[in-house]
Tab-separated table of C-alpha atoms in Angstrom:
chain	number	residue	atom	x	y	z
A	1	UNK	CA	-45.365	-44.841	27.461
A	2	UNK	CA	-44.020	-41.590	28.407
A	3	UNK	CA	-41.110	-43.626	30.483
A	4	UNK	CA	-40.691	-46.238	27.920
A	5	UNK	CA	-37.399	-47.317	28.233
A	6	UNK	CA	-34.804	-47.769	25.366
A	7	UNK	CA	-34.268	-51.288	25.606
A	8	UNK	CA	-38.086	-52.054	25.054
A	9	UNK	CA	-37.978	-50.394	21.583
A	10	UNK	CA	-35.621	-52.591	21.006
A	11	UNK	CA	-37.602	-55.226	21.775
A	12	UNK	CA	-40.511	-53.868	19.927
A	13	UNK	CA	-37.650	-53.335	16.495
A	14	UNK	CA	-36.847	-57.056	16.654
A	15	UNK	CA	-40.234	-57.990	17.616
A	16	UNK	CA	-41.784	-56.004	14.713
A	17	UNK	CA	-39.081	-57.389	12.181
A	18	UNK	CA	-40.061	-60.615	12.855
A	19	UNK	CA	-43.603	-59.867	12.580
A	20	UNK	CA	-42.483	-58.489	9.166
A	21	UNK	CA	-40.465	-61.623	7.977
A	22	UNK	CA	-43.287	-63.794	9.250
A	23	UNK	CA	-45.819	-61.757	7.374
A	24	UNK	CA	-43.929	-61.912	3.893
A	25	UNK	CA	-44.670	-65.809	4.080
A	26	UNK	CA	-48.365	-64.759	4.561
A	27	UNK	CA	-48.140	-62.347	1.726
A	28	UNK	CA	-49.442	-59.987	4.366
A	29	UNK	CA	-46.506	-57.376	3.977
A	30	UNK	CA	-47.898	-54.476	3.482
A	31	UNK	CA	-50.114	-54.172	6.314
A	32	UNK	CA	-47.932	-55.566	8.424
A	33	UNK	CA	-45.294	-53.276	7.548
A	34	UNK	CA	-47.671	-50.126	7.908
A	35	UNK	CA	-48.848	-51.182	11.279
A	36	UNK	CA	-44.917	-51.896	12.087
A	37	UNK	CA	-44.159	-48.326	10.826
A	38	UNK	CA	-46.928	-46.817	12.898
A	39	UNK	CA	-45.930	-48.648	15.941
A	40	UNK	CA	-41.961	-47.259	15.807
A	41	UNK	CA	-43.862	-43.531	14.869
A	42	UNK	CA	-46.256	-43.987	18.134
A	43	UNK	CA	-42.884	-45.100	20.219
A	44	UNK	CA	-40.742	-42.119	18.714
A	45	UNK	CA	-43.470	-39.387	19.170
A	46	UNK	CA	-44.536	-40.528	22.709
A	47	UNK	CA	-40.513	-40.960	23.477
A	48	UNK	CA	-38.734	-38.319	21.661
A	49	UNK	CA	-35.645	-38.806	24.169
A	50	UNK	CA	-35.016	-41.621	22.503
A	51	UNK	CA	-33.954	-39.423	19.254
A	52	UNK	CA	-32.313	-37.296	21.812
A	53	UNK	CA	-30.091	-40.337	23.161
A	54	UNK	CA	-29.435	-41.897	19.871
A	55	UNK	CA	-28.215	-38.540	18.457
A	56	UNK	CA	-26.038	-38.135	21.531
A	57	UNK	CA	-24.844	-41.656	21.104
A	58	UNK	CA	-23.490	-41.447	17.551
A	59	UNK	CA	-22.018	-37.562	17.802
A	60	UNK	CA	-20.042	-39.309	21.007
A	61	UNK	CA	-18.993	-42.202	18.866
A	62	UNK	CA	-18.016	-39.673	15.808
A	63	UNK	CA	-16.309	-37.704	18.195
A	64	UNK	CA	-14.242	-40.739	19.486
A	65	UNK	CA	-13.580	-41.761	16.163
A	66	UNK	CA	-11.904	-38.325	15.588
A	67	UNK	CA	-9.582	-38.527	18.301
A	68	UNK	CA	-8.676	-42.150	17.093
A	69	UNK	CA	-7.533	-40.795	13.788
A	70	UNK	CA	-5.748	-37.734	15.283
A	71	UNK	CA	-3.896	-40.179	17.869
A	72	UNK	CA	-3.200	-42.617	15.054
A	73	UNK	CA	-1.845	-39.505	12.648
A	74	UNK	CA	0.255	-37.945	15.734
A	75	UNK	CA	1.979	-41.644	15.964
A	76	UNK	CA	2.742	-41.755	12.310
A	77	UNK	CA	4.318	-38.512	12.277
A	78	UNK	CA	5.827	-38.739	15.805
A	79	UNK	CA	9.760	-38.426	14.586
A	80	UNK	CA	8.379	-34.748	12.799
A	81	UNK	CA	7.118	-33.569	15.685
A	82	UNK	CA	10.763	-32.545	16.327
A	83	UNK	CA	9.912	-31.562	19.810
A	84	UNK	CA	13.573	-30.564	20.848
A	85	UNK	CA	13.294	-27.505	17.812
A	86	UNK	CA	10.236	-25.908	19.501
A	87	UNK	CA	9.603	-23.190	22.380
A	88	UNK	CA	8.716	-24.903	25.542
A	89	UNK	CA	8.870	-24.124	29.321
A	90	UNK	CA	8.203	-26.523	32.592
A	91	UNK	CA	10.394	-29.441	33.175
A	92	UNK	CA	12.835	-29.782	30.302
A	93	UNK	CA	13.557	-33.199	31.420
A	94	UNK	CA	9.453	-34.178	31.867
A	95	UNK	CA	8.468	-37.537	31.536
A	96	UNK	CA	5.188	-36.193	30.099
A	97	UNK	CA	5.118	-34.257	27.245
A	98	UNK	CA	1.970	-31.593	26.786
A	99	UNK	CA	2.290	-30.325	23.012
A	100	UNK	CA	0.388	-26.974	22.162
A	101	UNK	CA	-0.695	-25.923	18.571
A	102	UNK	CA	-1.906	-22.359	19.243
A	103	UNK	CA	-2.289	-19.147	17.839
A	104	UNK	CA	-1.817	-16.135	19.874
A	105	UNK	CA	-4.831	-14.343	18.750
A	106	UNK	CA	-6.745	-17.487	19.377
A	107	UNK	CA	-9.230	-16.487	22.123
A	108	UNK	CA	-9.678	-19.733	23.290
A	109	UNK	CA	-5.877	-20.305	23.236
A	110	UNK	CA	-5.528	-17.415	25.791
A	111	UNK	CA	-8.505	-18.650	27.885
A	112	UNK	CA	-6.765	-22.150	28.515
A	113	UNK	CA	-3.369	-20.473	29.100
A	114	UNK	CA	-4.097	-20.077	33.083
A	115	UNK	CA	-5.015	-23.740	33.363
A	116	UNK	CA	-1.945	-25.095	31.207
A	117	UNK	CA	0.445	-22.595	33.478
A	118	UNK	CA	-1.076	-24.198	36.752
A	119	UNK	CA	-0.586	-27.547	35.037
A	120	UNK	CA	3.144	-26.817	34.886
A	121	UNK	CA	3.086	-25.805	38.749
A	122	UNK	CA	1.583	-28.727	39.872
A	123	UNK	CA	3.017	-31.280	37.949
A	124	UNK	CA	6.794	-30.993	38.331
A	125	UNK	CA	7.151	-33.815	35.708
A	126	UNK	CA	5.451	-31.797	33.093
A	127	UNK	CA	6.980	-30.455	29.852
A	128	UNK	CA	5.135	-28.029	27.527
A	129	UNK	CA	6.078	-27.721	23.775
A	130	UNK	CA	4.620	-24.845	22.105
A	131	UNK	CA	3.721	-24.992	18.367
A	132	UNK	CA	3.106	-21.963	17.205
A	133	UNK	CA	0.348	-21.888	14.326
A	134	UNK	CA	-0.642	-19.005	12.810
A	135	UNK	CA	-3.851	-19.278	11.361
A	136	UNK	CA	-5.637	-15.337	11.959
A	137	UNK	CA	-3.688	-13.891	8.909
A	138	UNK	CA	-0.519	-11.402	9.049
A	139	UNK	CA	-0.724	-10.635	12.251
A	140	UNK	CA	-0.797	-13.576	13.999
A	141	UNK	CA	2.301	-14.545	11.734
A	142	UNK	CA	4.322	-11.081	13.310
A	143	UNK	CA	3.080	-12.306	16.723
A	144	UNK	CA	3.891	-16.419	16.261
A	145	UNK	CA	7.572	-14.936	14.688
A	146	UNK	CA	8.102	-12.746	17.910
A	147	UNK	CA	7.720	-15.981	19.911
A	148	UNK	CA	10.532	-17.394	18.227
A	149	UNK	CA	12.479	-14.785	18.363
A	150	UNK	CA	12.019	-14.885	22.227
A	151	UNK	CA	12.927	-18.667	22.300
A	152	UNK	CA	16.060	-17.691	20.265
A	153	UNK	CA	17.158	-15.836	23.205
A	154	UNK	CA	16.021	-18.439	25.859
A	155	UNK	CA	13.034	-16.237	27.318
A	156	UNK	CA	10.062	-17.850	26.048
A	157	UNK	CA	8.689	-18.462	29.139
A	158	UNK	CA	8.623	-14.818	30.226
A	159	UNK	CA	7.687	-13.151	26.675
A	160	UNK	CA	4.920	-16.134	26.177
A	161	UNK	CA	3.365	-14.935	29.285
A	162	UNK	CA	3.533	-11.438	28.736
A	163	UNK	CA	2.308	-11.681	25.696
A	164	UNK	CA	-0.812	-13.833	26.132
A	165	UNK	CA	-1.943	-11.188	28.830
A	166	UNK	CA	-1.484	-8.112	26.581
A	167	UNK	CA	-2.293	-9.290	23.007
A	168	UNK	CA	-4.938	-7.964	20.671
A	169	UNK	CA	-5.691	-7.622	17.301
A	170	UNK	CA	-4.809	-3.828	17.294
A	171	UNK	CA	-1.788	-4.382	19.349
A	172	UNK	CA	0.807	-2.146	17.603
A	173	UNK	CA	4.584	-2.946	16.770
A	174	UNK	CA	5.734	-0.194	19.135
A	175	UNK	CA	3.671	-2.347	21.906
A	176	UNK	CA	5.004	-5.646	20.682
A	177	UNK	CA	8.270	-4.335	21.228
A	178	UNK	CA	7.531	-3.125	24.517
A	179	UNK	CA	6.293	-6.659	25.864
A	180	UNK	CA	9.776	-7.918	24.545
A	181	UNK	CA	11.706	-5.134	26.084
A	182	UNK	CA	9.600	-5.921	29.415
A	183	UNK	CA	10.621	-10.059	28.919
A	184	UNK	CA	14.221	-8.739	29.033
A	185	UNK	CA	15.007	-9.811	25.096
A	186	UNK	CA	17.370	-7.671	23.155
A	187	UNK	CA	15.558	-5.799	20.886
A	188	UNK	CA	17.673	-5.608	17.651
A	189	UNK	CA	17.928	-9.169	17.716
A	190	UNK	CA	14.061	-9.405	18.346
A	191	UNK	CA	13.357	-7.214	15.270
A	192	UNK	CA	15.559	-9.104	13.089
A	193	UNK	CA	13.488	-12.147	13.670
A	194	UNK	CA	9.842	-10.401	13.280
A	195	UNK	CA	10.928	-8.293	10.175
A	196	UNK	CA	12.019	-11.744	8.127
A	197	UNK	CA	10.049	-12.428	5.321
A	198	UNK	CA	9.507	-16.050	6.740
A	199	UNK	CA	10.151	-18.445	9.388
A	200	UNK	CA	11.133	-22.424	8.548
A	201	UNK	CA	9.938	-23.331	11.989
A	202	UNK	CA	6.648	-22.081	11.177
A	203	UNK	CA	6.191	-23.332	7.807
A	204	UNK	CA	7.106	-26.654	9.424
A	205	UNK	CA	4.451	-26.255	12.099
A	206	UNK	CA	1.551	-25.654	9.374
A	207	UNK	CA	2.983	-28.488	7.275
A	208	UNK	CA	2.869	-30.791	10.458
A	209	UNK	CA	-0.326	-29.564	11.521
A	210	UNK	CA	-2.476	-30.696	7.841
A	211	UNK	CA	-0.483	-33.778	8.057
A	212	UNK	CA	-2.033	-34.331	11.354
A	213	UNK	CA	-5.669	-33.139	10.280
A	214	UNK	CA	-5.243	-30.277	12.836
A	215	UNK	CA	-7.411	-27.377	11.394
A	216	UNK	CA	-7.837	-25.025	14.755
A	217	UNK	CA	-6.549	-23.814	17.785
A	218	UNK	CA	-5.425	-24.842	20.474
A	219	UNK	CA	-4.978	-28.383	19.839
A	220	UNK	CA	-3.057	-30.448	22.756
A	221	UNK	CA	-0.819	-33.416	22.396
A	222	UNK	CA	0.149	-35.608	25.133
A	223	UNK	CA	3.054	-37.881	25.137
A	224	UNK	CA	4.690	-40.165	27.559
A	225	UNK	CA	8.701	-40.168	27.682
A	226	UNK	CA	10.156	-42.263	26.795
A	227	UNK	CA	7.786	-42.438	23.908
A	228	UNK	CA	5.132	-44.765	24.181
A	229	UNK	CA	2.504	-44.882	20.987
A	230	UNK	CA	-0.175	-46.288	23.226
A	231	UNK	CA	0.145	-43.540	25.533
A	232	UNK	CA	-0.726	-41.064	23.289
A	233	UNK	CA	-3.626	-38.724	23.990
A	234	UNK	CA	-4.980	-35.576	21.988
A	235	UNK	CA	-7.535	-32.876	22.981
A	236	UNK	CA	-9.191	-30.733	20.396
A	237	UNK	CA	-9.954	-27.379	21.616
A	238	UNK	CA	-9.928	-25.803	25.113
A	239	UNK	CA	-10.888	-27.732	28.029
A	240	UNK	CA	-11.501	-27.744	31.858
A	241	UNK	CA	-8.798	-28.316	34.394
A	242	UNK	CA	-9.926	-31.580	34.763
A	243	UNK	CA	-10.142	-32.764	31.849
A	244	UNK	CA	-6.303	-32.013	31.067
A	245	UNK	CA	-5.419	-33.756	34.483
A	246	UNK	CA	-7.494	-37.166	33.238
A	247	UNK	CA	-5.214	-36.643	29.549
A	248	UNK	CA	-2.031	-36.377	32.125
A	249	UNK	CA	-3.150	-39.462	34.121
A	250	UNK	CA	-3.714	-41.617	30.959
A	251	UNK	CA	-0.318	-40.916	29.556
A	252	UNK	CA	1.442	-41.814	32.646
């Protein structure tokens, strides 16, 4: 019975259910019920892959349900995305918008960054909108403010790429300012932004993430332009280049 197909288990379960029902009419429920349990137990013991397959199917179903919930939340809060207010790069008039919620101290965000950059080069119709979401404490907030400061000076793309390549939890203020200088930013204006007590856009990003149910970074939203809710796609966590390409294809 080592190669017993899944369909045969279904037959056994159905047949067992019928026997169980029929036995009740003959007042033999106890013995037949035990036989049924023993039969199922034997099948599962000799074919543990059935349990593995069932668990995989369940996990995939739960994952898809979660993605559907994310997509519904995105469509319900589409007006709150405020894409025009956020830093961006790529084609400003692209018909596909990739929205990324990210933290500069997020390892997965840094790992996936080269893929996102490559996608913008290979897809001239792609616009990437960055929602800076500092979730790793005060240092993350400083880096997020730095990104906002670069965006205010119209040099987000250059600064973003440089910071991703150099950032680390022990980066000093002087090192951060050096990155800003290398990206060609006005340092006085830059320091004013990173020293501000709060940043309204960062607060809005946090509130938006809560509404969407986002609990970690990176998180990606794929939107068509003009906006079509039926084309909305999402991706939680990092992914392969192929997985991004598939999402972009589905969004077109």
